Coordinates of C-alpha atoms in Angstrom, one line a residue:
Chain A
M396 CA -73.3 -39.6 -34.3
L397 CA -70.0 -40.6 -35.6
S398 CA -69.7 -44.1 -36.9
L399 CA -66.1 -44.9 -36.6
P400 CA -64.0 -48.0 -37.3
F401 CA -61.8 -47.7 -34.3
S402 CA -62.5 -47.5 -30.6
C403 CA -59.9 -46.8 -28.1
P404 CA -60.0 -48.5 -24.8
P405 CA -58.4 -46.5 -22.0
P406 CA -54.9 -47.9 -21.2
K407 CA -52.3 -46.0 -19.3
N408 CA -50.7 -43.2 -21.2
T409 CA -47.2 -44.6 -21.6
L410 CA -46.6 -42.7 -24.8
S411 CA -45.7 -39.2 -25.5
P412 CA -45.9 -39.2 -29.3
F413 CA -45.2 -35.5 -29.7
Q414 CA -42.3 -33.6 -28.5
K415 CA -44.1 -30.8 -26.7
K416 CA -42.0 -27.7 -26.2
P417 CA -41.5 -26.8 -22.6
F418 CA -42.7 -23.5 -21.2
S419 CA -40.1 -20.8 -21.4
P420 CA -41.4 -17.6 -19.8
S421 CA -38.4 -15.6 -20.9
S422 CA -39.0 -16.3 -24.6
S423 CA -42.8 -15.8 -24.7
S424 CA -44.3 -12.4 -25.3
V425 CA -45.5 -10.5 -22.3
T426 CA -48.7 -9.2 -23.8
C427 CA -51.4 -11.3 -25.2
D428 CA -50.7 -12.2 -28.8
R429 CA -52.7 -9.6 -30.8
A430 CA -51.4 -11.1 -34.1
I431 CA -53.3 -9.7 -37.0
G432 CA -53.9 -12.8 -39.1
K433 CA -50.7 -14.5 -37.8
R434 CA -50.8 -18.2 -37.3
N435 CA -48.4 -20.7 -35.9
K436 CA -45.1 -19.9 -37.7
S437 CA -44.5 -23.5 -38.6
N438 CA -47.8 -23.4 -40.5
S439 CA -46.8 -23.5 -44.1
Y440 CA -50.3 -23.0 -45.5
L441 CA -49.5 -19.4 -46.3
S442 CA -47.1 -20.7 -48.9
I443 CA -50.1 -21.9 -50.8
S444 CA -51.6 -18.4 -50.7
L445 CA -52.7 -16.8 -53.9
P446 CA -49.9 -14.2 -54.4
K447 CA -47.5 -17.1 -55.1
L448 CA -50.0 -19.0 -57.2
S449 CA -49.3 -17.2 -60.5
K450 CA -45.5 -17.9 -60.1
V451 CA -46.2 -21.6 -59.4
L452 CA -48.3 -21.9 -62.5
V453 CA -45.5 -20.5 -64.6
S454 CA -42.8 -22.7 -63.2
E455 CA -44.4 -26.1 -63.4
A456 CA -41.1 -27.7 -64.1
S457 CA -40.4 -27.4 -60.4
N458 CA -41.9 -30.3 -58.5
A459 CA -41.3 -28.8 -55.1
M460 CA -44.5 -28.9 -52.9
P461 CA -45.6 -25.9 -51.0
G462 CA -43.8 -25.4 -47.8
D463 CA -41.5 -28.3 -48.5
E464 CA -38.2 -27.0 -47.2
E465 CA -36.5 -30.4 -46.8
K466 CA -36.8 -33.0 -49.5
E467 CA -38.2 -36.1 -47.9
I468 CA -36.7 -39.1 -49.5
S469 CA -38.7 -42.2 -49.3
A470 CA -36.9 -45.1 -47.7
G471 CA -39.5 -47.6 -48.8
T472 CA -40.1 -49.4 -52.0
M473 CA -42.6 -46.7 -53.1
D474 CA -41.7 -44.0 -55.5
S475 CA -41.2 -40.6 -54.0
P476 CA -44.5 -38.5 -54.3
E477 CA -42.9 -36.2 -56.9
E478 CA -42.6 -39.1 -59.3
V479 CA -46.1 -40.6 -59.0
E480 CA -48.5 -39.2 -61.6
L481 CA -51.5 -37.5 -60.1
P482 CA -55.0 -38.2 -61.4
A483 CA -56.2 -35.9 -64.1
G484 CA -57.2 -32.5 -63.0
L485 CA -55.2 -32.5 -59.8
R486 CA -52.2 -30.2 -59.5
R487 CA -49.2 -31.2 -57.4
E488 CA -48.5 -27.7 -56.1
L489 CA -52.0 -27.4 -54.8
M490 CA -52.2 -30.6 -52.9
P491 CA -53.2 -30.0 -49.3
N492 CA -50.4 -30.8 -46.8
H493 CA -52.7 -32.0 -44.1
V494 CA -56.0 -33.7 -44.7
A495 CA -58.4 -34.6 -41.9
V496 CA -61.3 -37.0 -42.2
I497 CA -64.4 -37.6 -40.0
M498 CA -65.2 -41.1 -41.0
D499 CA -68.9 -41.1 -40.5
G500 CA -71.6 -43.5 -41.7
N501 CA -70.3 -47.0 -41.0
R502 CA -73.4 -48.0 -39.0
R503 CA -75.8 -46.5 -41.5
W504 CA -74.0 -48.2 -44.3
A505 CA -74.4 -51.6 -42.6
L506 CA -78.1 -51.0 -41.7
E507 CA -78.9 -50.0 -45.2
R508 CA -77.6 -53.3 -46.4
G509 CA -79.2 -55.4 -43.7
L510 CA -75.8 -56.2 -42.3
P511 CA -74.7 -56.2 -38.6
V512 CA -73.1 -52.9 -37.5
E513 CA -69.7 -54.7 -37.0
Q514 CA -69.6 -55.3 -40.8
G515 CA -70.0 -51.6 -41.3
H516 CA -67.0 -50.8 -39.0
R517 CA -64.9 -53.4 -40.8
A518 CA -65.7 -51.9 -44.1
G519 CA -64.9 -48.5 -42.7
G520 CA -61.5 -49.9 -41.6
Q521 CA -60.7 -51.0 -45.1
A522 CA -61.8 -47.7 -46.6
M523 CA -59.5 -46.0 -44.1
T524 CA -56.5 -48.1 -45.1
E525 CA -57.2 -47.4 -48.8
L526 CA -57.5 -43.7 -48.1
T527 CA -54.2 -43.7 -46.3
R528 CA -52.5 -45.4 -49.2
L529 CA -53.9 -42.9 -51.7
C530 CA -53.0 -39.9 -49.6
S531 CA -49.5 -41.2 -49.2
K532 CA -49.2 -41.9 -53.0
W533 CA -50.4 -38.4 -54.0
G534 CA -48.1 -36.5 -51.7
V535 CA -50.3 -35.6 -48.7
K536 CA -48.0 -35.1 -45.8
V537 CA -50.3 -35.6 -42.8
L538 CA -53.6 -37.5 -42.6
T539 CA -55.7 -37.3 -39.4
V540 CA -58.7 -39.5 -39.0
F541 CA -61.3 -39.1 -36.3
A542 CA -61.5 -42.7 -35.1
F543 CA -63.2 -42.4 -31.7
S544 CA -64.6 -39.3 -30.1
T545 CA -64.8 -38.6 -26.3
E546 CA -68.6 -38.7 -26.9
N547 CA -68.6 -42.2 -28.4
W548 CA -68.4 -44.1 -25.1
I549 CA -72.1 -43.9 -24.7
R550 CA -72.6 -46.4 -27.6
P551 CA -73.7 -49.9 -26.6
K552 CA -70.9 -51.8 -24.8
E553 CA -70.8 -54.6 -27.3
E554 CA -70.1 -52.1 -30.1
V555 CA -67.4 -50.3 -28.2
D556 CA -65.7 -53.6 -27.3
F557 CA -65.9 -54.6 -30.9
L558 CA -64.4 -51.4 -32.0
M559 CA -61.5 -51.8 -29.5
M560 CA -60.8 -55.2 -30.9
L561 CA -61.1 -54.1 -34.5
F562 CA -58.7 -51.2 -33.9
E563 CA -56.1 -53.6 -32.5
E564 CA -56.4 -55.6 -35.7
V565 CA -56.2 -52.6 -38.0
T566 CA -53.2 -51.2 -36.2
K567 CA -51.3 -54.4 -36.8
T568 CA -52.2 -54.3 -40.5
F569 CA -51.3 -50.6 -40.6
S570 CA -47.9 -51.4 -39.1
E571 CA -47.2 -53.8 -41.9
E572 CA -48.4 -51.4 -44.6
G573 CA -46.5 -48.6 -42.9
A574 CA -43.2 -50.5 -43.0
R575 CA -43.7 -51.2 -46.7
L576 CA -45.1 -47.7 -47.7
N577 CA -43.0 -45.5 -45.4
F578 CA -45.8 -44.3 -43.1
R579 CA -45.4 -42.9 -39.6
L580 CA -48.1 -43.3 -37.0
S581 CA -49.2 -41.1 -34.1
V582 CA -52.2 -41.2 -31.8
I583 CA -53.9 -38.1 -30.3
G584 CA -56.5 -38.2 -27.6
D585 CA -56.9 -39.3 -23.9
K586 CA -55.1 -42.6 -24.0
S587 CA -55.5 -43.2 -20.3
K588 CA -59.0 -44.5 -20.9
L589 CA -58.1 -47.0 -23.6
P590 CA -57.5 -50.7 -22.9
K591 CA -54.0 -51.7 -22.0
S592 CA -53.6 -54.2 -24.8
L593 CA -54.6 -51.6 -27.4
N594 CA -52.2 -49.0 -26.0
Q595 CA -49.4 -51.6 -26.2
I596 CA -50.1 -52.4 -29.8
L597 CA -50.3 -48.7 -30.6
A598 CA -47.0 -48.1 -28.9
R599 CA -45.3 -50.9 -30.7
A600 CA -46.6 -49.7 -34.1
E601 CA -45.5 -46.1 -33.4
Q602 CA -42.1 -47.2 -32.4
A603 CA -41.7 -49.5 -35.4
L604 CA -42.6 -46.8 -37.9
K605 CA -40.9 -43.9 -36.1
A606 CA -38.0 -43.5 -38.5
N607 CA -40.2 -43.4 -41.6
S608 CA -40.3 -40.1 -43.5
G609 CA -43.4 -40.5 -45.6
L610 CA -47.1 -39.8 -44.8
H611 CA -47.7 -39.1 -41.1
A612 CA -50.9 -40.8 -40.1
V613 CA -52.5 -39.4 -37.0
I614 CA -55.3 -41.4 -35.4
A615 CA -57.6 -39.4 -33.1
L616 CA -58.8 -41.9 -30.4
N617 CA -60.9 -40.7 -27.4
Y618 CA -60.2 -37.3 -28.7
S619 CA -62.2 -34.1 -29.1
G620 CA -61.4 -30.5 -30.0
R621 CA -62.6 -29.3 -26.6
Y622 CA -60.6 -32.0 -24.8
D623 CA -57.5 -30.8 -26.6
I624 CA -58.1 -27.2 -25.6
L625 CA -58.9 -28.1 -22.1
Q626 CA -55.8 -30.2 -21.6
V627 CA -53.7 -27.2 -22.6
C628 CA -55.6 -25.1 -20.1
Q629 CA -54.8 -27.6 -17.3
K630 CA -51.1 -27.5 -18.1
V631 CA -51.1 -23.7 -18.4
A632 CA -53.1 -23.3 -15.2
N633 CA -50.7 -25.5 -13.3
H634 CA -47.7 -23.6 -14.6
V635 CA -49.2 -20.3 -13.5
K636 CA -50.1 -21.7 -10.1
D637 CA -46.5 -22.9 -9.7
G638 CA -45.2 -19.5 -10.7
L639 CA -43.4 -20.7 -13.8
I640 CA -45.3 -18.3 -16.1
Q641 CA -47.6 -15.3 -15.7
P642 CA -51.2 -15.3 -17.1
E643 CA -50.1 -12.6 -19.7
D644 CA -47.6 -15.1 -21.1
I645 CA -50.4 -17.2 -22.4
T646 CA -50.4 -16.3 -26.1
Q647 CA -51.9 -18.0 -29.1
S648 CA -48.6 -19.4 -30.3
M649 CA -47.7 -20.7 -26.8
F650 CA -51.2 -22.3 -26.7
E651 CA -50.8 -24.0 -30.0
E652 CA -47.4 -25.5 -29.0
Q653 CA -49.2 -27.4 -26.3
L654 CA -52.0 -28.8 -28.3
E655 CA -51.8 -32.6 -29.0
T656 CA -51.4 -31.9 -32.7
T657 CA -48.1 -30.0 -32.3
G658 CA -45.9 -33.0 -33.1
T659 CA -46.5 -32.9 -36.8
K660 CA -44.9 -30.6 -39.3
Y661 CA -48.4 -29.4 -40.4
P662 CA -50.6 -29.4 -37.3
N663 CA -53.6 -27.6 -38.9
P664 CA -55.6 -29.3 -41.6
D665 CA -55.9 -27.7 -45.0
L666 CA -58.9 -29.8 -45.8
L667 CA -61.5 -31.6 -43.7
I668 CA -63.7 -34.3 -45.3
R669 CA -66.8 -35.5 -43.5
T670 CA -68.8 -38.3 -45.0
S671 CA -72.5 -39.4 -44.5
G672 CA -74.0 -36.0 -45.4
E673 CA -73.9 -34.4 -41.9
H674 CA -72.7 -30.8 -42.0
R675 CA -71.1 -30.6 -38.5
I676 CA -67.7 -30.6 -37.0
S677 CA -68.9 -32.8 -34.1
N678 CA -66.2 -31.6 -31.7
F679 CA -63.3 -32.6 -33.9
M680 CA -60.2 -30.4 -33.9
L681 CA -61.7 -27.0 -33.1
W682 CA -58.7 -24.8 -32.7
Q683 CA -56.9 -26.4 -35.6
L684 CA -59.8 -26.0 -38.0
A685 CA -59.8 -22.1 -37.9
Y686 CA -59.0 -21.8 -41.7
T687 CA -59.6 -25.3 -42.9
E688 CA -61.6 -25.9 -46.0
L689 CA -64.6 -28.0 -45.1
Y690 CA -65.9 -30.6 -47.6
F691 CA -69.1 -32.5 -46.9
V692 CA -70.0 -35.6 -48.9
E693 CA -73.3 -37.6 -48.9
K694 CA -71.7 -41.0 -49.1
M695 CA -71.2 -43.2 -46.1
F696 CA -67.6 -43.7 -45.2
P697 CA -67.2 -47.3 -46.4
D698 CA -68.3 -46.2 -49.8
F699 CA -65.7 -43.3 -49.9
G700 CA -63.2 -44.4 -52.5
E701 CA -60.6 -43.1 -54.9
T702 CA -63.0 -41.1 -57.1
D703 CA -64.5 -39.4 -54.1
L704 CA -61.1 -38.5 -52.8
I705 CA -60.2 -37.0 -56.2
E706 CA -63.4 -35.0 -56.1
A707 CA -62.6 -33.7 -52.6
L708 CA -59.1 -32.8 -53.6
S709 CA -60.2 -31.2 -56.8
S710 CA -62.8 -29.1 -54.8
F711 CA -60.1 -28.0 -52.4
Q712 CA -57.7 -27.0 -55.2
Q713 CA -60.3 -24.6 -56.7
R714 CA -60.9 -22.8 -53.4
Q715 CA -59.8 -19.3 -52.8
R716 CA -58.1 -19.1 -49.4
R717 CA -57.8 -15.6 -48.2
Y718 CA -57.3 -15.8 -44.4
G719 CA -59.3 -12.6 -43.9
G720 CA -57.4 -10.6 -46.5
Y721 CA -58.2 -10.7 -50.2
K722 CA -56.8 -12.1 -53.5
Y723 CA -53.9 -10.2 -54.9
S724 CA -54.2 -11.7 -58.5
T725 CA -55.7 -9.5 -61.1
S726 CA -57.9 -12.2 -62.6
T727 CA -61.6 -11.6 -62.4
N728 CA -63.6 -13.5 -59.8
Chain B
M393 CA -98.0 10.4 -60.3
D394 CA -96.2 7.3 -61.7
K395 CA -93.7 7.4 -58.8
G396 CA -96.5 7.5 -56.4
R397 CA -98.1 4.4 -58.0
T398 CA -94.8 2.6 -58.1
N399 CA -94.4 3.3 -54.4
Q400 CA -97.9 2.0 -53.7
A401 CA -97.3 -1.2 -55.7
T402 CA -94.0 -1.7 -53.9
Q403 CA -95.7 -1.2 -50.6
M404 CA -98.4 -3.7 -51.5
F405 CA -95.9 -6.4 -52.6
E406 CA -94.0 -5.8 -49.4
N407 CA -97.1 -6.2 -47.3
L408 CA -98.1 -9.4 -49.2
G409 CA -94.5 -10.7 -48.8
G410 CA -94.8 -10.0 -45.1
I411 CA -98.0 -11.9 -44.8
L412 CA -96.7 -14.9 -46.7
R413 CA -93.5 -14.8 -44.6
K414 CA -95.4 -14.8 -41.3
F415 CA -97.6 -17.7 -42.6
I416 CA -94.5 -19.8 -43.4
F417 CA -92.9 -18.9 -40.0
S418 CA -96.1 -19.9 -38.2
I419 CA -95.8 -23.4 -39.9
L420 CA -92.1 -23.7 -39.1
S421 CA -92.8 -22.7 -35.5
I422 CA -94.9 -25.9 -35.1
G423 CA -91.5 -27.7 -34.9
P424 CA -88.5 -26.6 -32.8
V425 CA -87.0 -23.2 -33.7
P426 CA -83.3 -22.5 -33.3
S427 CA -82.6 -20.3 -30.4
H428 CA -79.3 -18.9 -31.8
I429 CA -78.3 -18.4 -35.4
A430 CA -74.9 -17.1 -36.4
F431 CA -74.0 -15.5 -39.7
I432 CA -70.7 -15.1 -41.6
M433 CA -71.6 -12.3 -43.9
D434 CA -69.3 -13.1 -46.8
G435 CA -69.5 -11.8 -50.4
N436 CA -70.1 -8.0 -50.1
R437 CA -67.1 -7.1 -52.3
R438 CA -67.9 -9.8 -54.9
Y439 CA -71.4 -8.4 -55.0
A440 CA -70.1 -4.9 -55.6
K441 CA -67.9 -6.1 -58.4
K442 CA -70.8 -8.0 -59.9
Q443 CA -73.1 -5.0 -59.8
N444 CA -70.3 -2.6 -60.9
L445 CA -70.5 -0.7 -57.6
I446 CA -67.6 0.7 -55.6
D447 CA -66.5 -1.6 -52.8
G448 CA -68.0 0.4 -50.1
D449 CA -71.5 0.1 -51.6
G450 CA -71.2 -3.7 -51.4
H451 CA -70.8 -3.3 -47.7
R452 CA -73.8 -0.9 -47.5
T453 CA -76.0 -3.3 -49.3
G454 CA -74.7 -6.0 -47.0
F455 CA -75.9 -4.0 -44.1
S456 CA -79.4 -3.8 -45.4
A457 CA -79.4 -7.5 -46.0
L458 CA -78.4 -7.9 -42.3
M459 CA -81.3 -5.8 -41.1
N460 CA -83.7 -7.9 -43.1
M461 CA -82.2 -11.2 -41.8
L462 CA -82.4 -9.9 -38.2
K463 CA -86.1 -9.0 -38.8
Y464 CA -86.8 -12.5 -40.1
C465 CA -84.9 -14.2 -37.3
Y466 CA -86.7 -12.3 -34.6
E467 CA -90.1 -12.8 -36.3
L468 CA -89.4 -16.5 -36.4
G469 CA -88.7 -16.5 -32.7
T470 CA -85.0 -16.9 -32.7
K471 CA -83.8 -15.0 -29.7
H472 CA -80.1 -14.8 -30.3
V473 CA -78.3 -13.7 -33.5
T474 CA -74.5 -13.4 -33.8
V475 CA -72.8 -11.9 -36.8
Y476 CA -69.1 -11.8 -37.9
A477 CA -68.8 -8.2 -38.8
F478 CA -65.0 -7.6 -38.7
S479 CA -62.2 -10.1 -38.1
I480 CA -58.9 -9.2 -36.6
D481 CA -57.5 -10.7 -39.8
N482 CA -59.5 -8.1 -41.8
F483 CA -57.1 -5.4 -40.6
K484 CA -54.7 -6.9 -43.3
R485 CA -56.8 -5.4 -46.0
S486 CA -55.9 -2.1 -47.7
P487 CA -56.0 0.9 -45.3
E488 CA -58.6 2.5 -47.5
E489 CA -60.9 -0.4 -47.3
V490 CA -60.4 -0.7 -43.5
Q491 CA -61.1 3.0 -43.1
S492 CA -64.2 2.8 -45.2
I493 CA -65.5 -0.2 -43.3
M494 CA -64.8 1.6 -39.9
Q495 CA -66.6 4.7 -41.1
L496 CA -69.6 2.6 -42.3
M497 CA -69.6 0.7 -39.0
Q498 CA -69.6 3.9 -36.9
E499 CA -72.5 5.3 -39.0
K500 CA -74.5 2.1 -38.7
I501 CA -73.8 1.6 -35.0
E502 CA -75.1 5.1 -34.3
G503 CA -78.1 4.3 -36.5
L504 CA -78.9 1.3 -34.4
I505 CA -79.7 3.3 -31.4
E506 CA -82.0 5.7 -33.0
E507 CA -85.7 5.7 -32.0
E508 CA -87.1 3.9 -35.0
S509 CA -84.4 1.4 -35.5
I510 CA -85.0 -2.3 -35.7
V511 CA -83.2 -2.6 -32.4
N512 CA -85.8 -0.6 -30.5
R513 CA -88.7 -2.0 -32.4
Y514 CA -87.9 -5.6 -31.5
G515 CA -86.5 -4.9 -28.0
I516 CA -83.0 -6.1 -29.0
R517 CA -80.0 -5.9 -26.7
V518 CA -76.8 -5.3 -28.6
Y519 CA -73.4 -6.6 -27.7
F520 CA -70.1 -5.9 -29.4
L521 CA -67.8 -8.8 -28.9
G522 CA -64.1 -8.9 -29.6
D523 CA -60.9 -7.1 -28.7
L524 CA -62.4 -3.7 -28.8
K525 CA -59.1 -2.0 -28.0
L526 CA -58.1 -2.7 -31.6
L527 CA -60.8 -0.4 -32.9
N528 CA -60.3 3.3 -33.5
K529 CA -61.7 5.5 -30.8
P530 CA -64.9 6.8 -32.6
V531 CA -66.0 3.2 -33.4
R532 CA -65.2 1.9 -29.9
L533 CA -67.1 4.8 -28.3
A534 CA -70.1 4.3 -30.6
A535 CA -70.1 0.6 -29.7
E536 CA -70.0 1.3 -26.0
R537 CA -72.8 3.9 -26.4
A538 CA -74.9 1.3 -28.3
M539 CA -74.4 -1.3 -25.6
G540 CA -75.3 1.1 -22.9
A541 CA -78.4 2.4 -24.8
T542 CA -79.8 -1.1 -25.4
A543 CA -78.9 -2.6 -22.0
K544 CA -82.5 -2.6 -20.9
N545 CA -83.8 -4.4 -23.9
S546 CA -84.6 -8.0 -23.2
K547 CA -86.7 -9.5 -26.0
A548 CA -83.8 -10.6 -28.1
V549 CA -80.0 -10.3 -28.4
L550 CA -77.7 -9.3 -31.2
S551 CA -74.0 -10.0 -30.8
I552 CA -71.8 -8.3 -33.3
C553 CA -68.3 -9.8 -33.5
I554 CA -65.9 -7.0 -34.3
A555 CA -62.1 -7.1 -34.0
Y556 CA -62.8 -10.7 -33.2
T557 CA -61.2 -14.0 -33.9
S558 CA -62.1 -17.2 -32.1
L559 CA -58.5 -18.1 -31.3
D560 CA -58.1 -14.6 -29.7
E561 CA -61.3 -15.2 -27.8
I562 CA -60.2 -18.6 -26.5
T563 CA -56.8 -17.4 -25.5
H564 CA -58.3 -14.5 -23.7
A565 CA -60.8 -16.7 -21.9
V566 CA -58.1 -19.1 -20.8
Q567 CA -55.9 -16.2 -19.5
E568 CA -58.8 -14.7 -17.5
S569 CA -60.0 -18.0 -16.0
V570 CA -56.4 -19.0 -15.1
E571 CA -55.8 -15.7 -13.5
E572 CA -59.1 -15.9 -11.6
K573 CA -58.4 -19.5 -10.4
C574 CA -54.9 -18.7 -9.3
D575 CA -56.1 -15.6 -7.4
E576 CA -58.6 -17.8 -5.6
I577 CA -55.9 -20.3 -4.7
R578 CA -53.7 -17.5 -3.4
V579 CA -56.5 -16.1 -1.2
L580 CA -57.3 -19.5 0.2
N581 CA -53.6 -20.2 1.0
T582 CA -53.0 -16.8 2.6
S583 CA -56.2 -17.0 4.7
G584 CA -55.0 -20.3 6.1
A585 CA -58.0 -22.2 4.6
G586 CA -55.6 -23.9 2.3
Y587 CA -56.3 -25.1 -1.3
H588 CA -57.6 -28.6 -1.8
H589 CA -55.7 -29.8 -4.8
R590 CA -57.8 -31.0 -7.7
E591 CA -56.7 -32.8 -10.8
H592 CA -58.4 -30.3 -13.1
L593 CA -57.9 -26.7 -12.1
I594 CA -60.0 -25.4 -15.0
N595 CA -63.1 -26.9 -16.4
V596 CA -65.3 -26.2 -19.4
T597 CA -67.6 -23.9 -17.4
D598 CA -64.7 -21.7 -16.3
I599 CA -63.6 -21.2 -19.9
E600 CA -67.1 -20.6 -21.3
E601 CA -67.9 -18.0 -18.6
H602 CA -64.9 -15.9 -19.8
M603 CA -65.6 -16.1 -23.5
Y604 CA -66.7 -12.8 -25.1
T605 CA -69.8 -14.8 -26.4
A606 CA -70.9 -15.9 -22.9
V607 CA -73.9 -13.6 -23.4
A608 CA -75.5 -16.2 -25.7
P609 CA -75.8 -20.0 -25.8
N610 CA -73.9 -21.9 -28.4
P611 CA -75.3 -21.4 -31.9
D612 CA -77.6 -24.0 -33.4
I613 CA -76.8 -23.0 -37.0
I614 CA -73.9 -21.1 -38.5
I615 CA -74.7 -19.8 -42.0
R616 CA -71.8 -18.6 -44.2
T617 CA -72.8 -17.1 -47.5
S618 CA -70.9 -16.9 -50.9
G619 CA -70.3 -20.6 -51.1
E620 CA -67.0 -20.7 -49.0
T621 CA -67.2 -23.6 -46.6
R622 CA -64.9 -22.7 -43.8
L623 CA -65.2 -21.1 -40.4
S624 CA -62.5 -18.5 -40.8
N625 CA -61.7 -18.3 -37.1
F626 CA -65.3 -17.7 -36.1
L627 CA -66.9 -19.4 -33.0
L628 CA -64.6 -22.4 -33.2
W629 CA -65.3 -23.6 -29.7
Q630 CA -69.0 -22.8 -29.8
S631 CA -69.5 -24.5 -33.2
A632 CA -68.6 -28.0 -31.9
F633 CA -72.1 -29.5 -32.5
C634 CA -73.9 -27.0 -34.6
I635 CA -75.1 -27.3 -38.2
L636 CA -73.1 -25.6 -40.8
Y637 CA -74.9 -24.2 -43.9
S638 CA -73.0 -22.6 -46.7
P639 CA -75.3 -21.4 -49.5
S640 CA -73.5 -20.1 -52.6
V641 CA -75.5 -16.8 -52.6
L642 CA -73.5 -13.7 -51.9
W643 CA -74.4 -12.0 -48.6
P644 CA -76.3 -8.9 -50.0
E645 CA -78.5 -11.4 -51.9
I646 CA -79.5 -13.6 -49.0
S647 CA -83.2 -14.1 -48.7
V648 CA -85.8 -15.5 -46.3
W649 CA -85.8 -18.7 -48.2
H650 CA -82.2 -19.5 -47.2
L651 CA -83.3 -19.0 -43.6
V652 CA -86.2 -21.3 -44.1
W653 CA -84.0 -24.0 -45.6
A654 CA -81.5 -23.7 -42.7
V655 CA -84.3 -24.0 -40.1
L656 CA -85.8 -27.1 -41.9
D657 CA -82.3 -28.6 -41.7
F658 CA -82.1 -27.7 -38.1
Q659 CA -85.5 -29.4 -37.4
R660 CA -84.3 -32.5 -39.2
N661 CA -81.3 -32.8 -36.9
Y662 CA -83.0 -31.6 -33.7
S663 CA -83.0 -34.8 -31.7
Y664 CA -79.3 -35.3 -32.3
L665 CA -78.4 -31.8 -31.3
E666 CA -80.4 -32.0 -28.1
E667 CA -78.6 -35.2 -27.1
K668 CA -75.3 -33.5 -27.8
K669 CA -76.2 -30.5 -25.6
K670 CA -77.1 -32.9 -22.7
Q671 CA -73.7 -34.7 -23.1
A672 CA -71.8 -31.5 -23.3

């Protein structure tokens, strides 16, 4: 069971945080996309692939991050990521563009200490804010956190209500931090079930931080991987029913463009971190995790701090990502 | 003479091993046993390199390891086993390696339907799941023959994912379910019965019915060998609630102990998994 700092009450969906591309039957391929190893073309993970690695090692003078076609200049008071020194052992060119986190263990953390569950969620909220700061500082471009799953509604009403309230508080704090540290904020999930007040606060925060160019923080609220895939199915089915497209126009790339994660530059996580020792995806981003490196850590989320993040990033940087092919380097394995 | 004695000794150890294994399984079976285990068989090439074999021999040894694991799973009482044999992404490898794997697969698929194969011994029905049109003709025909030959078996199910990726599977399932639903609507409209508009045209059941893997329930455990901890486009939808286990052992070296460990982990998480199944 996920123990998450935020709960999302179901307000009306007044937001469309992501610019989803409209269906265009004339431009989509007629046959089903039989791409051999092809992913979404905007996915720049392939630029971290091993053939380039040896070149990157040689030209360390270049501070350009993989896939970073445009230089993002920080508008805030923070130094641009290229100037901040990374912790020892981490390499800038191997930083993941997109990190996703399943923030599990808040309740168990509290129970272990004889504290009420609400304290656990508060501690989780603080850990999340700190995690966002560190990711932003070290050059992660997108951070997605699994705050509330579509399955979490079955929790006791008092806990769910508390989480809703806590989330409103954290969003306000986040908005202030974001203004100072150049974050952007988006929310994915079925917002129609979230309380109206929470949705209003989220909308205000998103609007206020919209122009920022730094870390893009994505909060998954009342979200699940299957929900995301299903919502694409509904859209696609309605378009076919209305004769706008044919079933054979439904390709992988067209599908991906309609997922809720499509609004970020790096929609698919490079690294997923799950705390509390559970080795499961728990219905988080399923489509998007196809090639994501998974990292499981025993600690409960409120205890997940800077050292743990460094270990996770370090583990990621040592992994061999092959995407079904094989390494091209001549070094022995 | 010596060779005869060595064979006898090997036989004796194998028999003892079998008895010990059955004893351990009988204890494990006191608790809940997973009904479906999936394997990502990673590490054959690294094994070949480590043992100074040619690449192809790594895959051959991997095949023997697969036969052993199947035996253990079915002895334990796990009815469904799914394996990731060849991804659509794997076509990216060198033509020589792809050709060698295809030849090996054809040979092994044909071996599966022989009289004394494990498939007939354990009454296993075999499915080949994926975009089979991407395979060359001999392999595709061998796969179809194997599916036909084992269609009457009903004790257990082996699903071999070949020319498969999960994203391809999901896209294909959505295409088919959308097509089916829109045909239904068309028929209702033309017959005058009319279509009663629903907010959700497609639901979870519609998609799951059209998945290649609809022949099995969702896996309880996915085991990926060689220490890599990622799904690599395998059973993404189906893995939503299952346990992921990634031992560092290379696939040809996997043993019954890894299976035992995975099952113990499954038993520890059993009540959570059952609750999730009911919610889903």
